[in-house]
PDB file of C-alpha atoms in Angstrom:
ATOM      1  CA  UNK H   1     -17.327 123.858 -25.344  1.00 48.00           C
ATOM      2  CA  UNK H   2     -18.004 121.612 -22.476  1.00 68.00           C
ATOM      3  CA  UNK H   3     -14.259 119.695 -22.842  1.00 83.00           C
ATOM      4  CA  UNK H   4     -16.074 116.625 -20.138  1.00 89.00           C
ATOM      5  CA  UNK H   5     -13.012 114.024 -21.175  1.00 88.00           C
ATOM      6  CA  UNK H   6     -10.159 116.732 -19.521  1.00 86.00           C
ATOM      7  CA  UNK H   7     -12.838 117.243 -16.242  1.00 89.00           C
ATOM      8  CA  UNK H   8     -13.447 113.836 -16.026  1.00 90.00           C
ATOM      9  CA  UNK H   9      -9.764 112.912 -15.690  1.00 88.00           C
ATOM     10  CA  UNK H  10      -8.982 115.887 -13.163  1.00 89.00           C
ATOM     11  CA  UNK H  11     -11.732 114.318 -11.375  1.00 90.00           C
ATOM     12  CA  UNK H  12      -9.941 111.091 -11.236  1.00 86.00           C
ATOM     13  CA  UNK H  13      -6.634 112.839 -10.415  1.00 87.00           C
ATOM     14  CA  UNK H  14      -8.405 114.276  -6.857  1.00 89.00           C
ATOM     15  CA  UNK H  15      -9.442 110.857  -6.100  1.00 87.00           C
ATOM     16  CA  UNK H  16     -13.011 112.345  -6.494  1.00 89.00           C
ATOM     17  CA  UNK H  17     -16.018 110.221  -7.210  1.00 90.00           C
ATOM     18  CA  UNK H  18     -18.352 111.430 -10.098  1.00 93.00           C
ATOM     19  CA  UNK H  19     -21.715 110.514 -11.997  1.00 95.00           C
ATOM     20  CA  UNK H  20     -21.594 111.186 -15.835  1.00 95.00           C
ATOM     21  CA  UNK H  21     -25.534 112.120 -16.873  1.00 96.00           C
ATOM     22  CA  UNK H  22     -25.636 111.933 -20.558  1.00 96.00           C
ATOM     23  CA  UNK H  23     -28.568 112.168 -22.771  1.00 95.00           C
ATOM     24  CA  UNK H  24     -28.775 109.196 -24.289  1.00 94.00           C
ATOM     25  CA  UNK H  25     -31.994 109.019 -26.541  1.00 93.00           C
ATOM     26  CA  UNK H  26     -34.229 111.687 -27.992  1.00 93.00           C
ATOM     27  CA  UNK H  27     -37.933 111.735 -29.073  1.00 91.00           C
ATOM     28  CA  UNK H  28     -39.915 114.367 -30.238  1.00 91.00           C
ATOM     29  CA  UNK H  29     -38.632 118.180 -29.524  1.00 88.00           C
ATOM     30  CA  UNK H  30     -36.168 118.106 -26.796  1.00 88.00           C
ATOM     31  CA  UNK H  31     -33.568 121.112 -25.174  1.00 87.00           C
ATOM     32  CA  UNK H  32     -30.555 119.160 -25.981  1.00 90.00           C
ATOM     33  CA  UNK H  33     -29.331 116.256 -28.301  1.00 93.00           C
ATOM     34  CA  UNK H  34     -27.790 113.022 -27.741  1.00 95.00           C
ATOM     35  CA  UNK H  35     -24.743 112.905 -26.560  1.00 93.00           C
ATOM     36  CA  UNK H  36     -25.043 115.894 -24.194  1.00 94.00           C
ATOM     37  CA  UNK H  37     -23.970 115.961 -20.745  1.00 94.00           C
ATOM     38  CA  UNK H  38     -23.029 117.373 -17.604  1.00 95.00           C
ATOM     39  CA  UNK H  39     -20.647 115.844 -14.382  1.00 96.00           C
ATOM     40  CA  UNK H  40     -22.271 116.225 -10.925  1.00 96.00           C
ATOM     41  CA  UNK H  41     -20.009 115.356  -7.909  1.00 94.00           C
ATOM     42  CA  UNK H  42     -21.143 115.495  -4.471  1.00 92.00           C
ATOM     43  CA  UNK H  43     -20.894 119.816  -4.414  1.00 91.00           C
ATOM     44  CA  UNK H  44     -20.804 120.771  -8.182  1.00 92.00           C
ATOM     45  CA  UNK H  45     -21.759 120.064 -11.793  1.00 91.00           C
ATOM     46  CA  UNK H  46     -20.569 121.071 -14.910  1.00 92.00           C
ATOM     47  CA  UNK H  47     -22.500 121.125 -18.287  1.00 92.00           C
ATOM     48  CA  UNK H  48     -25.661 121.385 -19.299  1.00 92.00           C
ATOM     49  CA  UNK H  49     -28.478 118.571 -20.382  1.00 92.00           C
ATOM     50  CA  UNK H  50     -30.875 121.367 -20.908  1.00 85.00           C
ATOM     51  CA  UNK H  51     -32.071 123.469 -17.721  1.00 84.00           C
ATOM     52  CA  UNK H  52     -35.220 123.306 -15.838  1.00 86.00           C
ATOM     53  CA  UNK H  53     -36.725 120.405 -13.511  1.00 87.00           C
ATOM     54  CA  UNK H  54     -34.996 117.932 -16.097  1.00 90.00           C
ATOM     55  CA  UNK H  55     -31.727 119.057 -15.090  1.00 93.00           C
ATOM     56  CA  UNK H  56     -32.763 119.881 -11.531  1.00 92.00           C
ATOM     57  CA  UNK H  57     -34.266 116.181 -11.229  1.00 92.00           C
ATOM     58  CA  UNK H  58     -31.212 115.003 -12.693  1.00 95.00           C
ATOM     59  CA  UNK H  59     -28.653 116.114 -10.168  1.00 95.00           C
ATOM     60  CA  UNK H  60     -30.991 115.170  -7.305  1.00 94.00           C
ATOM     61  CA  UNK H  61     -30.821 111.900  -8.643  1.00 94.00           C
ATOM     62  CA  UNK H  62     -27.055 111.716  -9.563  1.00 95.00           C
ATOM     63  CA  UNK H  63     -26.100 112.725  -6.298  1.00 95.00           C
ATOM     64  CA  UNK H  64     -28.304 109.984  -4.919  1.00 93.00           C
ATOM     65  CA  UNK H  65     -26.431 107.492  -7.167  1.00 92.00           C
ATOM     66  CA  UNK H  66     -23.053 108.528  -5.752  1.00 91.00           C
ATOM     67  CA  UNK H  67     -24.435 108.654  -1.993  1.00 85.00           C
ATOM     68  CA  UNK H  68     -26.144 105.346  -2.019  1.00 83.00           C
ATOM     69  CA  UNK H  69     -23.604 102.191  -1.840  1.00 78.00           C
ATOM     70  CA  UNK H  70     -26.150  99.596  -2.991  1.00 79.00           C
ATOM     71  CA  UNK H  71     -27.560 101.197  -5.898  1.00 75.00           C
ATOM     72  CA  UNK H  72     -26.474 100.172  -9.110  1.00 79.00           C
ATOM     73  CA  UNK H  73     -23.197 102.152 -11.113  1.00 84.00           C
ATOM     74  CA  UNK H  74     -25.625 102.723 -13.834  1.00 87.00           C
ATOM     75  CA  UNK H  75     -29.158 103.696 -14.859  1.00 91.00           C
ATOM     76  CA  UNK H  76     -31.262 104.136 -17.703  1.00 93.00           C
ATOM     77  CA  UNK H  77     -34.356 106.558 -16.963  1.00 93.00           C
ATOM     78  CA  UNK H  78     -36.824 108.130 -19.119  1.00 92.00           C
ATOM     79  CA  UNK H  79     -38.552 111.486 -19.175  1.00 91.00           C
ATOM     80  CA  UNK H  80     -41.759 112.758 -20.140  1.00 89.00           C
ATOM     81  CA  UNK H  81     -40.678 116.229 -20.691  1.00 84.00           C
ATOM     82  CA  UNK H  82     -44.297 117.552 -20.789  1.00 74.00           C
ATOM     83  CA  UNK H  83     -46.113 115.644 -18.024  1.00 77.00           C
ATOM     84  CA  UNK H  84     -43.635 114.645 -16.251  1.00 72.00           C
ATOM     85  CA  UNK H  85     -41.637 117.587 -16.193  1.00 80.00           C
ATOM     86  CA  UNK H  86     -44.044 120.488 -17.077  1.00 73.00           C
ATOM     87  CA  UNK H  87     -41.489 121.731 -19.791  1.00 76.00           C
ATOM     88  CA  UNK H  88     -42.578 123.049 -23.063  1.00 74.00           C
ATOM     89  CA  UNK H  89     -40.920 120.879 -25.486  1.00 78.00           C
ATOM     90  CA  UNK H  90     -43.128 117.725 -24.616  1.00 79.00           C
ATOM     91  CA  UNK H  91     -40.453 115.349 -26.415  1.00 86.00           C
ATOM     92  CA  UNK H  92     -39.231 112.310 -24.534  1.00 91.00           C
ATOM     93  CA  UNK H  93     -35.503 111.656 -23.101  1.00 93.00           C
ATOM     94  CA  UNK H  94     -34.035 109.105 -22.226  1.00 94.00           C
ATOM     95  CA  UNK H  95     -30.776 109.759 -19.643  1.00 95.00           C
ATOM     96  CA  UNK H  96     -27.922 107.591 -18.728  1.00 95.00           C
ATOM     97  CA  UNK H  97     -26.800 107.819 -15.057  1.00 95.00           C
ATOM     98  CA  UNK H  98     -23.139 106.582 -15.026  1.00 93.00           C
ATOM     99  CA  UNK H  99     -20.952 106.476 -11.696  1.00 91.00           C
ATOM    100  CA  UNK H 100     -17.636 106.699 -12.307  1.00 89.00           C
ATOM    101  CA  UNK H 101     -14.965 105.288 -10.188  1.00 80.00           C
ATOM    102  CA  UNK H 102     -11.725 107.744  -9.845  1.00 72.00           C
ATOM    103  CA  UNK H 103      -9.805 104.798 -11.239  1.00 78.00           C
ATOM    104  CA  UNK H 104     -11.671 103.370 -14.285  1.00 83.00           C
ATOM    105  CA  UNK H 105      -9.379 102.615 -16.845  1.00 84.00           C
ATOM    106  CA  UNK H 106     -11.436 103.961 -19.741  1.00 88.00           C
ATOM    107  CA  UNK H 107     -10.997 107.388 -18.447  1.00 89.00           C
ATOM    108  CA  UNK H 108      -7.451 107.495 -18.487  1.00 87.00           C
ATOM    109  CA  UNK H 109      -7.449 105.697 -22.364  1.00 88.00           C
ATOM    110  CA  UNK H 110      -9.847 109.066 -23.990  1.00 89.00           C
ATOM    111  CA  UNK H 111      -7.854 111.431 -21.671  1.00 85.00           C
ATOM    112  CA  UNK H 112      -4.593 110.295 -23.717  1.00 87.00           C
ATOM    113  CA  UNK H 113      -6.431 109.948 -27.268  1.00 88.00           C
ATOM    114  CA  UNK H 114      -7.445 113.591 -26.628  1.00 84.00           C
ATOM    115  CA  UNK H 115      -4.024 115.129 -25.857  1.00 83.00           C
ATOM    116  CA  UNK H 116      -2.963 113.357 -28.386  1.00 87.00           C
ATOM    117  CA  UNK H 117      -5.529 114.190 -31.256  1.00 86.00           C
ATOM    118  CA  UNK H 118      -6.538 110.517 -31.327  1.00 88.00           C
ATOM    119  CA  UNK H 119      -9.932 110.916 -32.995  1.00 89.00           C
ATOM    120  CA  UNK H 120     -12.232 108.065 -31.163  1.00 92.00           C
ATOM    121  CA  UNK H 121     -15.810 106.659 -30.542  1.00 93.00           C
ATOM    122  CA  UNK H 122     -16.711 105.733 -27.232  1.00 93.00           C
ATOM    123  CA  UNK H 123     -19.392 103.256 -26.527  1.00 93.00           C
ATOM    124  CA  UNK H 124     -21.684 102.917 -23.634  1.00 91.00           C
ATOM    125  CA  UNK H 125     -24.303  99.719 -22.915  1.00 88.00           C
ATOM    126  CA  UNK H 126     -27.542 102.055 -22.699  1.00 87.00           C
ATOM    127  CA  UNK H 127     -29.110  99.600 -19.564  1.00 83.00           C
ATOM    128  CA  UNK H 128     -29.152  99.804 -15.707  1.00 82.00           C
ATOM    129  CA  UNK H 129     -26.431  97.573 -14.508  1.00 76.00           C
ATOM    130  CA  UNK H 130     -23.601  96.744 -11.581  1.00 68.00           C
ATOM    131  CA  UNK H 131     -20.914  96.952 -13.588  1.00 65.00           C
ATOM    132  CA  UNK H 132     -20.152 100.025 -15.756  1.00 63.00           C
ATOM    133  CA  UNK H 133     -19.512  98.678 -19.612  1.00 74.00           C
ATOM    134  CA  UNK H 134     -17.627 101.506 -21.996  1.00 85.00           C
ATOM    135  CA  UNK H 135     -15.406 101.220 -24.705  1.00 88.00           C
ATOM    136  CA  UNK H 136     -12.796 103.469 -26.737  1.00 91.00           C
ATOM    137  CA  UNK H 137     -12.744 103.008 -30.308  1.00 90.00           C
ATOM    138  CA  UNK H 138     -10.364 103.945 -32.177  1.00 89.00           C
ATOM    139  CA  UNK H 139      -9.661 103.960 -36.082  1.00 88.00           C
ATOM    140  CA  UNK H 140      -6.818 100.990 -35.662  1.00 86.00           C
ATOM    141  CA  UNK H 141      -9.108  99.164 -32.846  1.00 82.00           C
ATOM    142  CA  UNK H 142      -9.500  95.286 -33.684  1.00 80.00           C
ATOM    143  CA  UNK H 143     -11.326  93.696 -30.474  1.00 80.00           C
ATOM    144  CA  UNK H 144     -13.403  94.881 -27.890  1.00 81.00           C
ATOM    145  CA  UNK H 145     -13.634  92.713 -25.076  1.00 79.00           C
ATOM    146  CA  UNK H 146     -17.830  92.082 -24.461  1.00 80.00           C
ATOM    147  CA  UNK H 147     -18.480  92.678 -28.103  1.00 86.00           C
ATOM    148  CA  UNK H 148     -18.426  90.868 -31.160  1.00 89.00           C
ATOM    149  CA  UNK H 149     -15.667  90.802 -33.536  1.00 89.00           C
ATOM    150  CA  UNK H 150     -17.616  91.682 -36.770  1.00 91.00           C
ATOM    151  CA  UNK H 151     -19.057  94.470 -35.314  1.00 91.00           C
ATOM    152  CA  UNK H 152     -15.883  95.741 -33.995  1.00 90.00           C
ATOM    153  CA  UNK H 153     -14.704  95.133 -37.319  1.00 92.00           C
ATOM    154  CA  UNK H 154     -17.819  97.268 -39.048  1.00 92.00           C
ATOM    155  CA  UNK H 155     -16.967 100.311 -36.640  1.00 91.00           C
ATOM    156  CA  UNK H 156     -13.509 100.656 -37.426  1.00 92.00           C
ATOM    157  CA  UNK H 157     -13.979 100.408 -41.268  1.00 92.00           C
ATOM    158  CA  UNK H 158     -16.648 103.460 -40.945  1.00 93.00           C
ATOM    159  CA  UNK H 159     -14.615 105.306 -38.099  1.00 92.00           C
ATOM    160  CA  UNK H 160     -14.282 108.197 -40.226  1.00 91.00           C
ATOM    161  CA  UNK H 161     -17.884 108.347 -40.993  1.00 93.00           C
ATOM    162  CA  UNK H 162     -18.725 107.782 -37.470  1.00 93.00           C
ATOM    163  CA  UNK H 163     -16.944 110.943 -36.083  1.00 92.00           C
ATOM    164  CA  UNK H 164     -19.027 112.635 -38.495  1.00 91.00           C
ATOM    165  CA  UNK H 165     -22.328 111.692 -37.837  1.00 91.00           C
ATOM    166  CA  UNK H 166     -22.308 112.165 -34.329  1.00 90.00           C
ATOM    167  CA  UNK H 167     -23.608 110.517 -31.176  1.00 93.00           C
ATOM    168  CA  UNK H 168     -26.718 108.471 -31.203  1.00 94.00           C
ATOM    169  CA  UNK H 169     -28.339 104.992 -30.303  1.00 94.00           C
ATOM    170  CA  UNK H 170     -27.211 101.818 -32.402  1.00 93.00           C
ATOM    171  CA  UNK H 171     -27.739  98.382 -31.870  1.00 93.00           C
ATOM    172  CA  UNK H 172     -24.569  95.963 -31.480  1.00 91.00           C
ATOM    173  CA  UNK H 173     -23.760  92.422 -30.481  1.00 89.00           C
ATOM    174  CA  UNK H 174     -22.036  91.184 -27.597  1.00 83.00           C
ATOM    175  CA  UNK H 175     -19.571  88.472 -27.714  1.00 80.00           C
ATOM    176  CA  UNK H 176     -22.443  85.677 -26.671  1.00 81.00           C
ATOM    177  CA  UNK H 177     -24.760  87.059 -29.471  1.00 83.00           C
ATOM    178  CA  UNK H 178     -27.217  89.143 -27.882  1.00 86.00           C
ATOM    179  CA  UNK H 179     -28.085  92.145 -29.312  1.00 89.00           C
ATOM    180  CA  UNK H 180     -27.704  95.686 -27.060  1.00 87.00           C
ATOM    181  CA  UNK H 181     -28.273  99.190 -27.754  1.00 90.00           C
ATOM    182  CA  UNK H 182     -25.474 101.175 -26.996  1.00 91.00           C
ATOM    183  CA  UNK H 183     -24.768 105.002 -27.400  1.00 93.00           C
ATOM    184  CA  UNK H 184     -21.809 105.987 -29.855  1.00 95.00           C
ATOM    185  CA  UNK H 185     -20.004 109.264 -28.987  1.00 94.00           C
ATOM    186  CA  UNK H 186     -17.218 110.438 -30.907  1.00 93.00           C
ATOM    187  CA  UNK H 187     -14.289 112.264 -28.868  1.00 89.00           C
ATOM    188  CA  UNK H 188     -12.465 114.539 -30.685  1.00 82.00           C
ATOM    189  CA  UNK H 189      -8.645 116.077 -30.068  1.00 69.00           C
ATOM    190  CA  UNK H 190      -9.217 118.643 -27.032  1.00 63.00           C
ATOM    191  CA  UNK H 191     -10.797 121.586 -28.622  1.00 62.00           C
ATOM    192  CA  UNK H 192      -9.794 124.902 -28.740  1.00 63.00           C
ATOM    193  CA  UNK H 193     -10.232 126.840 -25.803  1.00 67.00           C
ATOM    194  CA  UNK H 194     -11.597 130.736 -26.399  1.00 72.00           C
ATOM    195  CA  UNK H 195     -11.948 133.834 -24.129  1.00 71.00           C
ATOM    196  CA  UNK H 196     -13.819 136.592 -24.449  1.00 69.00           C
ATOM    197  CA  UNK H 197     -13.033 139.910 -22.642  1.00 67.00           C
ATOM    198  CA  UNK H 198     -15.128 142.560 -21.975  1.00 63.00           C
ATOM    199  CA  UNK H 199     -18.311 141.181 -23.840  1.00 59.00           C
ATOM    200  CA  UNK H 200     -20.546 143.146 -21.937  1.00 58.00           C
ATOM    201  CA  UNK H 201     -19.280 146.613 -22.580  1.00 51.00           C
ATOM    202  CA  UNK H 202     -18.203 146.929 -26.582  1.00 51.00           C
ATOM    203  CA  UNK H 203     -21.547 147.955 -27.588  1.00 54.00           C
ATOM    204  CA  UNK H 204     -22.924 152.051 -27.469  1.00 54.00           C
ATOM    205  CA  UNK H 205     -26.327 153.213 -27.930  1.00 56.00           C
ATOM    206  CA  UNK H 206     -27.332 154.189 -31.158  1.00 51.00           C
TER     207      UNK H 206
END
């Protein structure tokens, strides 16, 4: 499993920049679901959105989102997986560029919940913006700052139910009233790490 939260907060550690590429909407047939994503820095990545020129295009563009100093922290984009992308499954995605700073305080909040086995939702404003918006829920949360009380209010009472379901798309106030979609993602304890030795030799021909 693709334990992002721990890489993300090693990341921050080396004083090393990163863009999170999530998918963060799904229509029609698709090679991943929402919620998935990968961490490109400058030289590497690390998990998968689904392969082939949508994950190609991807990096190309998170790495131009880290190289370029006037371009926005985040960005909404969507893909035409058949037209636009020639591959088979001819769904839609949408994907959430997000450029992390090595100090953002959010990452250093789900890096504790995690070691600790804090079960927790973390929300992200689905919209191209300046200033990266994300916030860790937890079961005991009473106030966001940016969103509005009752809805922070709603979340807790199904947190449970929440964790569950999984991510996707919702719609939420902020604290002036306007509505926003926003992705909710729930972050688990850190899970349990397996290795697998010799894999490729334990069979014999029959």
């Amino acid at each position: 499993m693709h334990n992002w939260p721990q890489q993300l907060a090693a990341l921050g550690q080396a004083h090393r920049e990163c863009v999170i590429v999530t998918v963060a909407g799904v229509r029609g047939s698709a090679p991943r679901e929402v919620g998935s994503k990968m961490l490109v820095t400058e030289s590497n990545q690390s998990g998968m959105i689904g392969g082939g020129y949508l994950e190609n295009e991807c990096t190309r563009q998170a790495r131009e989102l880290l190289g370029a100093t006037d371009a926005p922290h985040r960005k909404l984009s969507r893909f035409a997986l058949g037209s636009q992308c020639g591959q088979c499954c001819g769904g839609v995605v949408d994907i959430l560029f997000e450029r992390v700073a090595t100090n953002a305080a959010w990452v250093g909040e789900l890096a504790a919940h995690q070691a600790a086995g804090t079960a927790c939702l973390l929300i992200s404003h689905r919209r191209t913006g300046d200033i990266p918006i994300k916030h860790v829920l937890t079961a005991a949360s009473m106030e966001l700052p940016g969103l509005d009380r009752r809805d922070v209010t709603r979340l807790t009472r199904h947190h449970g139910q929440l964790m569950q379901r999984g991510a996707h798309v919702a719609t939420l106030r902020a604290a002036d009233g306007e509505a926003r979609d926003v992705l909710i993602e729930p972050v688990d304890k850190a899970p349990l790490n397996l290795i697998i030795f010799g894999g490729g030799h334990v069979g014999r021909a029959c």
